[in-house]
Structures are given as C-alpha cells and as structure tokens.
Coordinates of C-alpha atoms in Angstrom, one line a residue:
X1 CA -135.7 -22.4 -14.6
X2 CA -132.2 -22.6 -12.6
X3 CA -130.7 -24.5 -14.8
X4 CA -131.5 -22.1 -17.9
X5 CA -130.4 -19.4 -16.2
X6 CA -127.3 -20.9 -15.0
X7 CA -126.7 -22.0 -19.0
X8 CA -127.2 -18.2 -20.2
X9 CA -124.3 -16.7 -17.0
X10 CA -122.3 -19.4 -18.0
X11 CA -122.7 -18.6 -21.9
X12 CA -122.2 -15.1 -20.9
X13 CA -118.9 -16.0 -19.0
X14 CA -117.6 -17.9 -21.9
X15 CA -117.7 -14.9 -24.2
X16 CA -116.5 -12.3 -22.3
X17 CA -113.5 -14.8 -21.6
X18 CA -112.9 -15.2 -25.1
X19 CA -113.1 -11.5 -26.4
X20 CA -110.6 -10.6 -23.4
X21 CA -108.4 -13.7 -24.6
X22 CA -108.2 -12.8 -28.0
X23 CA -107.1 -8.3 -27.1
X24 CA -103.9 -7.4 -28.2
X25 CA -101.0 -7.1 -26.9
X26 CA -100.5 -3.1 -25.9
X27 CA -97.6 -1.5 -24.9
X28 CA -97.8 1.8 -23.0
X29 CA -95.7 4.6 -21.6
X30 CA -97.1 6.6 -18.0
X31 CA -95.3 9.1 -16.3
X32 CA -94.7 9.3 -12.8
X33 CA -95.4 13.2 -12.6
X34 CA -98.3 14.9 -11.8
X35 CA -99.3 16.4 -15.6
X36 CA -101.1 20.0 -15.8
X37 CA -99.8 21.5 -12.8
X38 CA -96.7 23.5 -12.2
X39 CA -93.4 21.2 -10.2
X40 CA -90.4 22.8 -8.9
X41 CA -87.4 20.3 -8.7
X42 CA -83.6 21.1 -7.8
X43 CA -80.4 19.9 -9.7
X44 CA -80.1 16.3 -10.3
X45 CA -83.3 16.4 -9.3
X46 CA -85.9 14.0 -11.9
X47 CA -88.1 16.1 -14.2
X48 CA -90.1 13.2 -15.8
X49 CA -89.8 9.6 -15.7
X50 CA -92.2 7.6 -18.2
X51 CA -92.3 4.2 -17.2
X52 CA -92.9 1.8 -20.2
X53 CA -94.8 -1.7 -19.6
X54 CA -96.3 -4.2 -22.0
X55 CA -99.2 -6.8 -21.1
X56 CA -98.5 -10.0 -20.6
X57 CA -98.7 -12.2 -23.4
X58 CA -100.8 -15.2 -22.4
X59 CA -100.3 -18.7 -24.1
X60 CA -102.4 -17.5 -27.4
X61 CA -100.8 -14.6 -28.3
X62 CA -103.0 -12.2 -26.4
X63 CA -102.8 -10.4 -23.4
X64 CA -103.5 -11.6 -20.4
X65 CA -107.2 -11.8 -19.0
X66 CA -106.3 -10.3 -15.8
X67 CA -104.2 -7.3 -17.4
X68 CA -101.2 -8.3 -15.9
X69 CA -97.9 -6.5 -17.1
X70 CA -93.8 -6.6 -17.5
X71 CA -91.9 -3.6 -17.8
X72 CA -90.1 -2.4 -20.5
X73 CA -88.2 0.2 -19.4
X74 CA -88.4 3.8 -19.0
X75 CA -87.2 7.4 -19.8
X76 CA -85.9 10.2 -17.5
X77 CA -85.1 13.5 -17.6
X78 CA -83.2 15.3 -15.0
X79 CA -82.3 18.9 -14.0
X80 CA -78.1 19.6 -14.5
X81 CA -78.4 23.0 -14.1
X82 CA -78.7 26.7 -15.9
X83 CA -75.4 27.7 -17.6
X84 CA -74.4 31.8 -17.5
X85 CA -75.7 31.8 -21.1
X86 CA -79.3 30.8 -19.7
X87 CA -79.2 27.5 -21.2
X88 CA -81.2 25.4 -19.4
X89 CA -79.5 22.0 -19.4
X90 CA -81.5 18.6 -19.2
X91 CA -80.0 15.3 -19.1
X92 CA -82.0 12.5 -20.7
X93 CA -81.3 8.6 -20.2
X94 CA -83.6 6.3 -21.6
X95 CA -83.4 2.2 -20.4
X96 CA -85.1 -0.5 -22.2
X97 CA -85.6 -4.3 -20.7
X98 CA -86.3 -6.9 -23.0
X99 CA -88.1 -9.7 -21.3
X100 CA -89.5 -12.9 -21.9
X101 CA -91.9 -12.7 -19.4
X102 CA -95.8 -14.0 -20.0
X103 CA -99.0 -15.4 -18.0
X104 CA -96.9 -18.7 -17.7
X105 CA -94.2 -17.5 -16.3
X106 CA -95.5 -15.4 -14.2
X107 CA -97.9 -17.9 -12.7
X108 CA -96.2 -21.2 -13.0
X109 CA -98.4 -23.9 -13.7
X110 CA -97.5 -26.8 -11.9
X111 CA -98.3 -30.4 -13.3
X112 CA -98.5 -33.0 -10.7
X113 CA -99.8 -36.9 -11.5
X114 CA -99.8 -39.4 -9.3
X115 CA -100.8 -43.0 -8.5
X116 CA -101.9 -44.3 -5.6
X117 CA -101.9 -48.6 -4.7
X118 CA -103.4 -50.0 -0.9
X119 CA -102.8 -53.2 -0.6
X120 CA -104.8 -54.6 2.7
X121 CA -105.0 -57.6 4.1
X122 CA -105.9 -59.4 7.7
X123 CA -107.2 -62.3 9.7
X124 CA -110.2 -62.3 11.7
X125 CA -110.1 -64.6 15.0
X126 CA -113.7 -65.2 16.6
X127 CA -113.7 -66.9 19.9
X128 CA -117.1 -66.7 21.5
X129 CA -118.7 -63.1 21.6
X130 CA -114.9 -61.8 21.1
X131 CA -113.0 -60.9 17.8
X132 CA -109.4 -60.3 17.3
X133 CA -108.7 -58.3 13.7
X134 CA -104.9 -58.4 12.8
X135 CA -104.3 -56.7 9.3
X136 CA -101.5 -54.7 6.7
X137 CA -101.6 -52.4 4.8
X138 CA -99.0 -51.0 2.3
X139 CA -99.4 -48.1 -0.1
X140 CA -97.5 -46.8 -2.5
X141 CA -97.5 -43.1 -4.6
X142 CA -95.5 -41.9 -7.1
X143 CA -95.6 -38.3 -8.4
X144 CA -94.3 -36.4 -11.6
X145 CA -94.0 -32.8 -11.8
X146 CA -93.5 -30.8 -14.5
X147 CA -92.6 -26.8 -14.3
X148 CA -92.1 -24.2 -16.9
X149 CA -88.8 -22.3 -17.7
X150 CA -88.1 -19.6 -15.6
X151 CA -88.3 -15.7 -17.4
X152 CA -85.4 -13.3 -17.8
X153 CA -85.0 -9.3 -17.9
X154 CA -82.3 -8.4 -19.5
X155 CA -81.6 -4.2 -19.1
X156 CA -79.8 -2.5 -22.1
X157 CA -78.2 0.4 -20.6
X158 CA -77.6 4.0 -22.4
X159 CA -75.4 6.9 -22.0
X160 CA -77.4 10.6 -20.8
X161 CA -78.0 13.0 -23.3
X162 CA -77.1 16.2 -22.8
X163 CA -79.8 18.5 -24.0
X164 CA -79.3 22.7 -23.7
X165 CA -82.2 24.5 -24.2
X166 CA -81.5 28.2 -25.1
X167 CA -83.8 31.2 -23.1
X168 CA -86.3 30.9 -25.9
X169 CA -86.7 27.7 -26.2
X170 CA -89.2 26.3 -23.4
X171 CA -91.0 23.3 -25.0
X172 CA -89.4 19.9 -25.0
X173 CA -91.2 16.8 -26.6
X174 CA -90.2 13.2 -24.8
X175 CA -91.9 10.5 -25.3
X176 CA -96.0 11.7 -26.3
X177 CA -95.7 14.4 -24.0
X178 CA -94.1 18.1 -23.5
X179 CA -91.8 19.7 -20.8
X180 CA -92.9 23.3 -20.5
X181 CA -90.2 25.6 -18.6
X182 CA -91.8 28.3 -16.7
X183 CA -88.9 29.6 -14.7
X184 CA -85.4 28.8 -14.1
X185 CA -82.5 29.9 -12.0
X186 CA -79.0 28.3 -11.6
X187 CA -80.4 25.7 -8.4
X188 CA -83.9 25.6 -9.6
X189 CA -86.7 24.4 -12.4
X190 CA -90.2 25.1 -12.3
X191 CA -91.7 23.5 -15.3
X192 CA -95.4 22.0 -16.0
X193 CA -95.8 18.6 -18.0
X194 CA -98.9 17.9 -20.3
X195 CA -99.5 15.4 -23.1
X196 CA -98.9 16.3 -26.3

C-alpha cells in the first residue's frame, strides 16, 4: 500500500511540474503607490512609479517554476510644479532594461566530473604473536567544470516628458492606470491613483 501511494504523489508531482514548466512567459507592470486612496506629495516629489518585470525564462521557453523574475524597467511620474496659469506640470521618464537573464543564469548550474585512482600497496612482517604492516598509498583526482555565461542588463535611458495639465483636465492615463488630481497648489499635489 506504501508504495502505491508513494507512485500516485509522485505522479501527482510530475504533473504539476510539467503544467508550471510549460506557463508562459508574462510580463507585468506594479506600482509602487498605494491605489484608491488620496497621496499628497511635494515638487520633485514621485507621483507614480510602475515597476515592469518579466519571469524568467527557464531552459524550455517557459517561465520559471519558482516564479522567479528580471526587471524590465519602469515608469515615473513626478510633481514639477503648478504654473500661474494653473497648469499642473508632471514630468514623466520612462526606463527600459533589456536583459538576458533566465533560470540558468540566475542559478548557475555547475558541472563537476571527476575521477578518482588509490593505488595501495604494503608488506606484512609476522614475527611471533607480533606484526609490522608497512604500506602506500597514492591517489589521484582530476576534475572538470563547466559554468554557464554570465547575464547582462543593459538600461536604455530616456529624456522626461513634460506634461501640463490645464485646470480642467484632472485624469491622466500611464501605463493601465489613471492619475486623478484632487487638489493642487504651487508646492503641493494631492492626487489618488486607481487602475484603469
């Protein structure tokens, strides 16, 4: 009976290892913010930052089992201030990383082989109820290691955007999600962020 049981976990273990192998890829963008409730920042001060990340890509194509990921960047907005027209002005900089990072490089796999000789040999000397044992022994081992290349991250850097909102306009789309201004004065932004 242990040994079927054992045979339908380990049956179980194989599938759910093989439907999590074979998942996508998936790429995904989180803000840092707290969404749904009103913020209050100050000039230069960050609005919204959306972090963007990717799963690792695991030696099939899939992501990785243990939903490992790389980043790929991210997108932030920051208060520069109210002009004397009311203008609320943003300033947006987006930064992407291209990577290419997976399970293996991430978790090196190291190959080591090795061999192993002992070569013994000795003399026994008996002399009454005594025994002297005199003996060598030599080994030799020889290894062979073999690492994977190492990743890179290369960041492609952008200019800010200047982006002036005028008195009426208080909804600003970036990125899947919306920067509502409630109230702004030249030193100050209260705002509230919700998907969109």
């Amino acid at each position: 009976m242990p040994h079927r049981l054992l045979r339908v976990v380990g049956v179980h273990v194989l599938i759910l290892l093989g439907v999590s192998a074979c998942a996508p890829v998936q790429h995904t963008a989180a803000p840092e913010q707290t969404l749904d409730s009103p913020l209050l920042v100050g000039i230069g001060d960050v609005i919204l930052r959306i972090n963007k990340e990717r799963n690792l890509q695991n030696a099939f194509g899939a992501s990785d089992i243990f939903g490992r990921k790389t980043s790929e960047g991210f997108v932030e907005v920051r208060y520069a201030g109210m002009e004397a027209s009311g203008e609320v002005v943003l300033a947006r900089k987006d930064i992407q990383v291209i990577s290419n990072e997976t399970t293996m490089s991430r978790t090196p796999l190291s190959y080591t082989t090795g061999q192993s000789t002992t070569n013994v040999s000795g003399n026994v000397h008996r002399s009454g109820n005594s025994a002297t044992l005199t003996g060598t022994a030599n080994t030799t081992h020889q290894t062979a290691t073999i690492a994977p290349l190492s990743d890179f991250h290369v960041v492609v850097p952008s200019d800010s955007i200047a982006i002036r909102l005028t008195p009426s306009d208080r909804l600003l789309p970036v990125e899947g999600h919306i920067i509502e201004i409630l109230n702004a004065t030249s030193t100050s932004l209260q705002y509230r962020i919700r998907r969109q």
